[in-house]
Amino acid sequence: MAKTGLASRLYRGEADVNIVGRRKVWFGVAGLLVLVALSSFVFRGFSLGIEFAGGNSFQVPASVGTLDDAEQKVNAALLAKGGGIEVVTAQKVGSTSGEYYELRTPQLSAEQANAVKGEMAQSFGIQPDQISGSQVSEAWGSQVTDRALLGLLIFIAVVAIYLVLRFELRMAIAAIASLLTNLLLTAGIYSLVGFEVTPSTIIGFLTILGFALYDVVVVFDKVQENTRGITANNNQTYGEAANLALNQSLMRSLNTSVVALLPVGGLLFIGAGLLGAGTLKDLGLVLFVGMAVAFLTSILLATPALVLLKNQDPRISAHNKRVLARRGAIARGEVAPKGAPRAAVAAADDPIDPEAAALAGAAPKVGARPAAKRSSGARGGRPGGGANRPGGAKRR
């Protein structure tokens, strides 16, 4: 017989990956990572773009040379006319009018910006009107942040209502906890590595919310299917049924995540890395990191958290105890496993007396008619033979 694939064996429960049973490990690791992320928020903070921190942006034609040369000359101009500050970020940007370099600096006054612009034009050997500049106030970034937080709260509220109506309250709590963990870990990576936070980053954060919940809803739908009417039998605990559902959905979640990460990876590594489309970097980076973390949290945290909450339900807790008690009785030989003959349990420790067995074999079954011997020749309870017939004589 040909060997079946991993996906088929996972679906049938033959290749059991015990994720729910190791939930203490996943919770411990997640708690440690969240603690690291929160510590990074406090002690390191975020690398904010000029849209949030405020600053100046200068656009120089790409024909002046390489990006490194342009950055060095702008730093020299800033050193001479800008009070010694340096370029924060530099990237190559393309538009319909051609390619240019965008160099961002901390906040400059209007006089400093004009002086730096003139120094840059002299250094590059171009006219000052070929260099465009803009100034962004940090108030704009604050408005964007407030609107993003408001959108996040509305999204979470709507999703919670949907999950309660579609599933139940405990599933909604587990899903929201997994979602918030995903956001914290993604933001922690940004803080630790020093990725720049821009409006594209905020848009990416709001985008990964739907993807993070998609995997959770798929798994929870299978959990609900496997645990429907689970208290009617004593074969599986709630955690085992949920783990089976997780195994059955594992390959689907993995395939979905890989398929989703491939175009985002292309956007990030090819579009921003090889082709130099700097405007794609911020959006592609947050999507790639957020989707990867969302896959892990939806598998390792959401369902284990659901099992932890469901085990607090008295009905589920009593069911789990019955299942474990029955297994203990089977292990001690007191109860026959499902499908095994009942006599198999007593055969080892309680031999049957031969005389009792004979009597038991001779005893009529419940509901059977008496097995009295009929008189010879009698049929249907009527007297047989012609001797009792009127005028009847024995046939010769």
PDB file of N, CA and C in Angstrom, residues 43-99:
ATOM      1  N   PHE A  43      12.648  51.278  26.852  1.00  0.00           N
ATOM      2  CA  PHE A  43      14.047  51.689  26.911  1.00  0.00           C
ATOM      3  C   PHE A  43      14.630  52.073  25.546  1.00  0.00           C
ATOM      4  N   ARG A  44      14.120  51.510  24.478  1.00  0.00           N
ATOM      5  CA  ARG A  44      14.672  51.800  23.155  1.00  0.00           C
ATOM      6  C   ARG A  44      13.755  52.689  22.332  1.00  0.00           C
ATOM      7  N   GLY A  45      12.452  52.438  22.414  1.00  0.00           N
ATOM      8  CA  GLY A  45      11.504  53.221  21.655  1.00  0.00           C
ATOM      9  C   GLY A  45      11.479  52.819  20.190  1.00  0.00           C
ATOM     10  N   PHE A  46      10.919  53.687  19.359  1.00  0.00           N
ATOM     11  CA  PHE A  46      10.780  53.412  17.930  1.00  0.00           C
ATOM     12  C   PHE A  46      11.585  54.437  17.130  1.00  0.00           C
ATOM     13  N   SER A  47      11.998  53.998  15.961  1.00  0.00           N
ATOM     14  CA  SER A  47      12.661  54.895  15.022  1.00  0.00           C
ATOM     15  C   SER A  47      11.587  55.519  14.149  1.00  0.00           C
ATOM     16  N   LEU A  48      11.154  56.712  14.532  1.00  0.00           N
ATOM     17  CA  LEU A  48      10.034  57.360  13.862  1.00  0.00           C
ATOM     18  C   LEU A  48      10.496  58.112  12.622  1.00  0.00           C
ATOM     19  N   GLY A  49       9.703  58.019  11.563  1.00  0.00           N
ATOM     20  CA  GLY A  49       9.970  58.795  10.365  1.00  0.00           C
ATOM     21  C   GLY A  49       9.635  60.254  10.585  1.00  0.00           C
ATOM     22  N   ILE A  50       9.967  61.074   9.589  1.00  0.00           N
ATOM     23  CA  ILE A  50       9.739  62.514   9.769  1.00  0.00           C
ATOM     24  C   ILE A  50       8.251  62.846   9.833  1.00  0.00           C
ATOM     25  N   GLU A  51       7.390  61.929   9.346  1.00  0.00           N
ATOM     26  CA  GLU A  51       5.945  62.171   9.441  1.00  0.00           C
ATOM     27  C   GLU A  51       5.474  62.161  10.888  1.00  0.00           C
ATOM     28  N   PHE A  52       6.214  61.436  11.755  1.00  0.00           N
ATOM     29  CA  PHE A  52       5.831  61.341  13.162  1.00  0.00           C
ATOM     30  C   PHE A  52       6.741  62.177  14.059  1.00  0.00           C
ATOM     31  N   ALA A  53       8.022  62.236  13.734  1.00  0.00           N
ATOM     32  CA  ALA A  53       8.951  62.997  14.572  1.00  0.00           C
ATOM     33  C   ALA A  53       9.130  64.420  14.083  1.00  0.00           C
ATOM     34  N   GLY A  54       8.684  64.703  12.858  1.00  0.00           N
ATOM     35  CA  GLY A  54       8.913  66.015  12.277  1.00  0.00           C
ATOM     36  C   GLY A  54      10.296  66.082  11.639  1.00  0.00           C
ATOM     37  N   GLY A  55      10.432  66.837  10.569  1.00  0.00           N
ATOM     38  CA  GLY A  55      11.723  66.946   9.908  1.00  0.00           C
ATOM     39  C   GLY A  55      11.589  67.540   8.522  1.00  0.00           C
ATOM     40  N   ASN A  56      12.712  67.492   7.799  1.00  0.00           N
ATOM     41  CA  ASN A  56      12.768  68.037   6.444  1.00  0.00           C
ATOM     42  C   ASN A  56      13.132  66.941   5.461  1.00  0.00           C
ATOM     43  N   SER A  57      12.661  67.106   4.253  1.00  0.00           N
ATOM     44  CA  SER A  57      12.939  66.148   3.186  1.00  0.00           C
ATOM     45  C   SER A  57      13.448  66.903   1.965  1.00  0.00           C
ATOM     46  N   PHE A  58      14.550  66.410   1.391  1.00  0.00           N
ATOM     47  CA  PHE A  58      15.138  67.012   0.198  1.00  0.00           C
ATOM     48  C   PHE A  58      15.161  65.976  -0.921  1.00  0.00           C
ATOM     49  N   GLN A  59      14.753  66.398  -2.121  1.00  0.00           N
ATOM     50  CA  GLN A  59      14.777  65.528  -3.294  1.00  0.00           C
ATOM     51  C   GLN A  59      15.812  66.058  -4.285  1.00  0.00           C
ATOM     52  N   VAL A  60      16.784  65.187  -4.594  1.00  0.00           N
ATOM     53  CA  VAL A  60      17.892  65.540  -5.480  1.00  0.00           C
ATOM     54  C   VAL A  60      17.834  64.638  -6.697  1.00  0.00           C
ATOM     55  N   PRO A  61      18.056  65.152  -7.922  1.00  0.00           N
ATOM     56  CA  PRO A  61      18.054  64.286  -9.113  1.00  0.00           C
ATOM     57  C   PRO A  61      19.089  63.167  -8.994  1.00  0.00           C
ATOM     58  N   ALA A  62      18.722  61.973  -9.457  1.00  0.00           N
ATOM     59  CA  ALA A  62      19.625  60.831  -9.361  1.00  0.00           C
ATOM     60  C   ALA A  62      20.836  60.974 -10.279  1.00  0.00           C
ATOM     61  N   SER A  63      20.796  61.952 -11.185  1.00  0.00           N
ATOM     62  CA  SER A  63      21.908  62.143 -12.114  1.00  0.00           C
ATOM     63  C   SER A  63      23.150  62.723 -11.444  1.00  0.00           C
ATOM     64  N   VAL A  64      23.060  63.147 -10.186  1.00  0.00           N
ATOM     65  CA  VAL A  64      24.212  63.740  -9.507  1.00  0.00           C
ATOM     66  C   VAL A  64      25.246  62.705  -9.108  1.00  0.00           C
ATOM     67  N   GLY A  65      24.901  61.422  -9.157  1.00  0.00           N
ATOM     68  CA  GLY A  65      25.839  60.370  -8.778  1.00  0.00           C
ATOM     69  C   GLY A  65      25.130  59.257  -8.033  1.00  0.00           C
ATOM     70  N   THR A  66      25.900  58.499  -7.281  1.00  0.00           N
ATOM     71  CA  THR A  66      25.325  57.395  -6.522  1.00  0.00           C
ATOM     72  C   THR A  66      24.626  57.918  -5.274  1.00  0.00           C
ATOM     73  N   LEU A  67      23.860  57.047  -4.663  1.00  0.00           N
ATOM     74  CA  LEU A  67      23.141  57.429  -3.444  1.00  0.00           C
ATOM     75  C   LEU A  67      24.105  57.725  -2.311  1.00  0.00           C
ATOM     76  N   ASP A  68      25.182  56.941  -2.215  1.00  0.00           N
ATOM     77  CA  ASP A  68      26.161  57.186  -1.144  1.00  0.00           C
ATOM     78  C   ASP A  68      26.852  58.537  -1.320  1.00  0.00           C
ATOM     79  N   ASP A  69      27.181  58.859  -2.562  1.00  0.00           N
ATOM     80  CA  ASP A  69      27.817  60.162  -2.811  1.00  0.00           C
ATOM     81  C   ASP A  69      26.866  61.300  -2.455  1.00  0.00           C
ATOM     82  N   ALA A  70      25.612  61.154  -2.838  1.00  0.00           N
ATOM     83  CA  ALA A  70      24.639  62.192  -2.532  1.00  0.00           C
ATOM     84  C   ALA A  70      24.477  62.365  -1.033  1.00  0.00           C
ATOM     85  N   GLU A  71      24.437  61.249  -0.292  1.00  0.00           N
ATOM     86  CA  GLU A  71      24.273  61.335   1.162  1.00  0.00           C
ATOM     87  C   GLU A  71      25.477  62.018   1.810  1.00  0.00           C
ATOM     88  N   GLN A  72      26.692  61.718   1.333  1.00  0.00           N
ATOM     89  CA  GLN A  72      27.885  62.339   1.898  1.00  0.00           C
ATOM     90  C   GLN A  72      27.895  63.849   1.657  1.00  0.00           C
ATOM     91  N   LYS A  73      27.511  64.276   0.467  1.00  0.00           N
ATOM     92  CA  LYS A  73      27.507  65.706   0.168  1.00  0.00           C
ATOM     93  C   LYS A  73      26.424  66.440   0.939  1.00  0.00           C
ATOM     94  N   VAL A  74      25.288  65.813   1.125  1.00  0.00           N
ATOM     95  CA  VAL A  74      24.223  66.447   1.919  1.00  0.00           C
ATOM     96  C   VAL A  74      24.650  66.540   3.377  1.00  0.00           C
ATOM     97  N   ASN A  75      25.328  65.530   3.903  1.00  0.00           N
ATOM     98  CA  ASN A  75      25.827  65.596   5.277  1.00  0.00           C
ATOM     99  C   ASN A  75      26.850  66.722   5.441  1.00  0.00           C
ATOM    100  N   ALA A  76      27.652  66.900   4.400  1.00  0.00           N
ATOM    101  CA  ALA A  76      28.618  68.004   4.446  1.00  0.00           C
ATOM    102  C   ALA A  76      27.903  69.355   4.456  1.00  0.00           C
ATOM    103  N   ALA A  77      26.847  69.474   3.647  1.00  0.00           N
ATOM    104  CA  ALA A  77      26.073  70.718   3.633  1.00  0.00           C
ATOM    105  C   ALA A  77      25.379  70.951   4.965  1.00  0.00           C
ATOM    106  N   LEU A  78      24.878  69.889   5.571  1.00  0.00           N
ATOM    107  CA  LEU A  78      24.232  70.016   6.880  1.00  0.00           C
ATOM    108  C   LEU A  78      25.239  70.392   7.956  1.00  0.00           C
ATOM    109  N   LEU A  79      26.435  69.858   7.850  1.00  0.00           N
ATOM    110  CA  LEU A  79      27.472  70.193   8.817  1.00  0.00           C
ATOM    111  C   LEU A  79      27.844  71.666   8.733  1.00  0.00           C
ATOM    112  N   ALA A  80      27.816  72.200   7.498  1.00  0.00           N
ATOM    113  CA  ALA A  80      28.216  73.600   7.307  1.00  0.00           C
ATOM    114  C   ALA A  80      27.085  74.572   7.619  1.00  0.00           C
ATOM    115  N   LYS A  81      25.868  74.244   7.235  1.00  0.00           N
ATOM    116  CA  LYS A  81      24.767  75.207   7.345  1.00  0.00           C
ATOM    117  C   LYS A  81      23.608  74.748   8.243  1.00  0.00           C
ATOM    118  N   GLY A  82      23.583  73.481   8.633  1.00  0.00           N
ATOM    119  CA  GLY A  82      22.425  72.967   9.361  1.00  0.00           C
ATOM    120  C   GLY A  82      22.663  72.688  10.813  1.00  0.00           C
ATOM    121  N   GLY A  83      23.763  73.164  11.369  1.00  0.00           N
ATOM    122  CA  GLY A  83      23.990  72.976  12.791  1.00  0.00           C
ATOM    123  C   GLY A  83      24.566  71.625  13.149  1.00  0.00           C
ATOM    124  N   GLY A  84      25.144  70.914  12.186  1.00  0.00           N
ATOM    125  CA  GLY A  84      25.826  69.658  12.492  1.00  0.00           C
ATOM    126  C   GLY A  84      24.949  68.424  12.507  1.00  0.00           C
ATOM    127  N   ILE A  85      23.691  68.515  12.136  1.00  0.00           N
ATOM    128  CA  ILE A  85      22.844  67.327  12.092  1.00  0.00           C
ATOM    129  C   ILE A  85      23.173  66.502  10.855  1.00  0.00           C
ATOM    130  N   GLU A  86      22.704  65.264  10.799  1.00  0.00           N
ATOM    131  CA  GLU A  86      23.007  64.373   9.688  1.00  0.00           C
ATOM    132  C   GLU A  86      21.725  63.838   9.053  1.00  0.00           C
ATOM    133  N   VAL A  87      21.901  63.218   7.886  1.00  0.00           N
ATOM    134  CA  VAL A  87      20.778  62.606   7.179  1.00  0.00           C
ATOM    135  C   VAL A  87      20.289  61.410   7.985  1.00  0.00           C
ATOM    136  N   VAL A  88      18.975  61.335   8.152  1.00  0.00           N
ATOM    137  CA  VAL A  88      18.382  60.215   8.893  1.00  0.00           C
ATOM    138  C   VAL A  88      18.180  59.012   7.979  1.00  0.00           C
ATOM    139  N   THR A  89      17.527  59.226   6.846  1.00  0.00           N
ATOM    140  CA  THR A  89      17.307  58.158   5.873  1.00  0.00           C
ATOM    141  C   THR A  89      17.553  58.693   4.476  1.00  0.00           C
ATOM    142  N   ALA A  90      17.980  57.796   3.591  1.00  0.00           N
ATOM    143  CA  ALA A  90      18.193  58.152   2.188  1.00  0.00           C
ATOM    144  C   ALA A  90      17.742  56.988   1.329  1.00  0.00           C
ATOM    145  N   GLN A  91      16.972  57.263   0.311  1.00  0.00           N
ATOM    146  CA  GLN A  91      16.490  56.204  -0.561  1.00  0.00           C
ATOM    147  C   GLN A  91      16.273  56.737  -1.972  1.00  0.00           C
ATOM    148  N   LYS A  92      16.302  55.797  -2.918  1.00  0.00           N
ATOM    149  CA  LYS A  92      16.092  56.148  -4.317  1.00  0.00           C
ATOM    150  C   LYS A  92      14.629  55.958  -4.645  1.00  0.00           C
ATOM    151  N   VAL A  93      14.018  56.946  -5.252  1.00  0.00           N
ATOM    152  CA  VAL A  93      12.589  56.935  -5.538  1.00  0.00           C
ATOM    153  C   VAL A  93      12.405  57.243  -7.018  1.00  0.00           C
ATOM    154  N   GLY A  94      11.466  56.545  -7.651  1.00  0.00           N
ATOM    155  CA  GLY A  94      11.163  56.781  -9.047  1.00  0.00           C
ATOM    156  C   GLY A  94       9.800  57.421  -9.213  1.00  0.00           C
ATOM    157  N   SER A  95       9.649  58.260 -10.212  1.00  0.00           N
ATOM    158  CA  SER A  95       8.374  58.912 -10.500  1.00  0.00           C
ATOM    159  C   SER A  95       8.274  59.127 -12.006  1.00  0.00           C
ATOM    160  N   THR A  96       7.173  59.713 -12.455  1.00  0.00           N
ATOM    161  CA  THR A  96       6.981  59.961 -13.883  1.00  0.00           C
ATOM    162  C   THR A  96       7.988  60.969 -14.438  1.00  0.00           C
ATOM    163  N   SER A  97       8.485  61.837 -13.563  1.00  0.00           N
ATOM    164  CA  SER A  97       9.456  62.843 -13.999  1.00  0.00           C
ATOM    165  C   SER A  97      10.885  62.327 -13.965  1.00  0.00           C
ATOM    166  N   GLY A  98      11.084  61.111 -13.515  1.00  0.00           N
ATOM    167  CA  GLY A  98      12.420  60.542 -13.447  1.00  0.00           C
ATOM    168  C   GLY A  98      12.758  60.075 -12.051  1.00  0.00           C
ATOM    169  N   GLU A  99      13.964  59.537 -11.893  1.00  0.00           N
ATOM    170  CA  GLU A  99      14.417  59.043 -10.600  1.00  0.00           C
ATOM    171  C   GLU A  99      15.130  60.143  -9.829  1.00  0.00           C
TER     172      GLU A  99
END
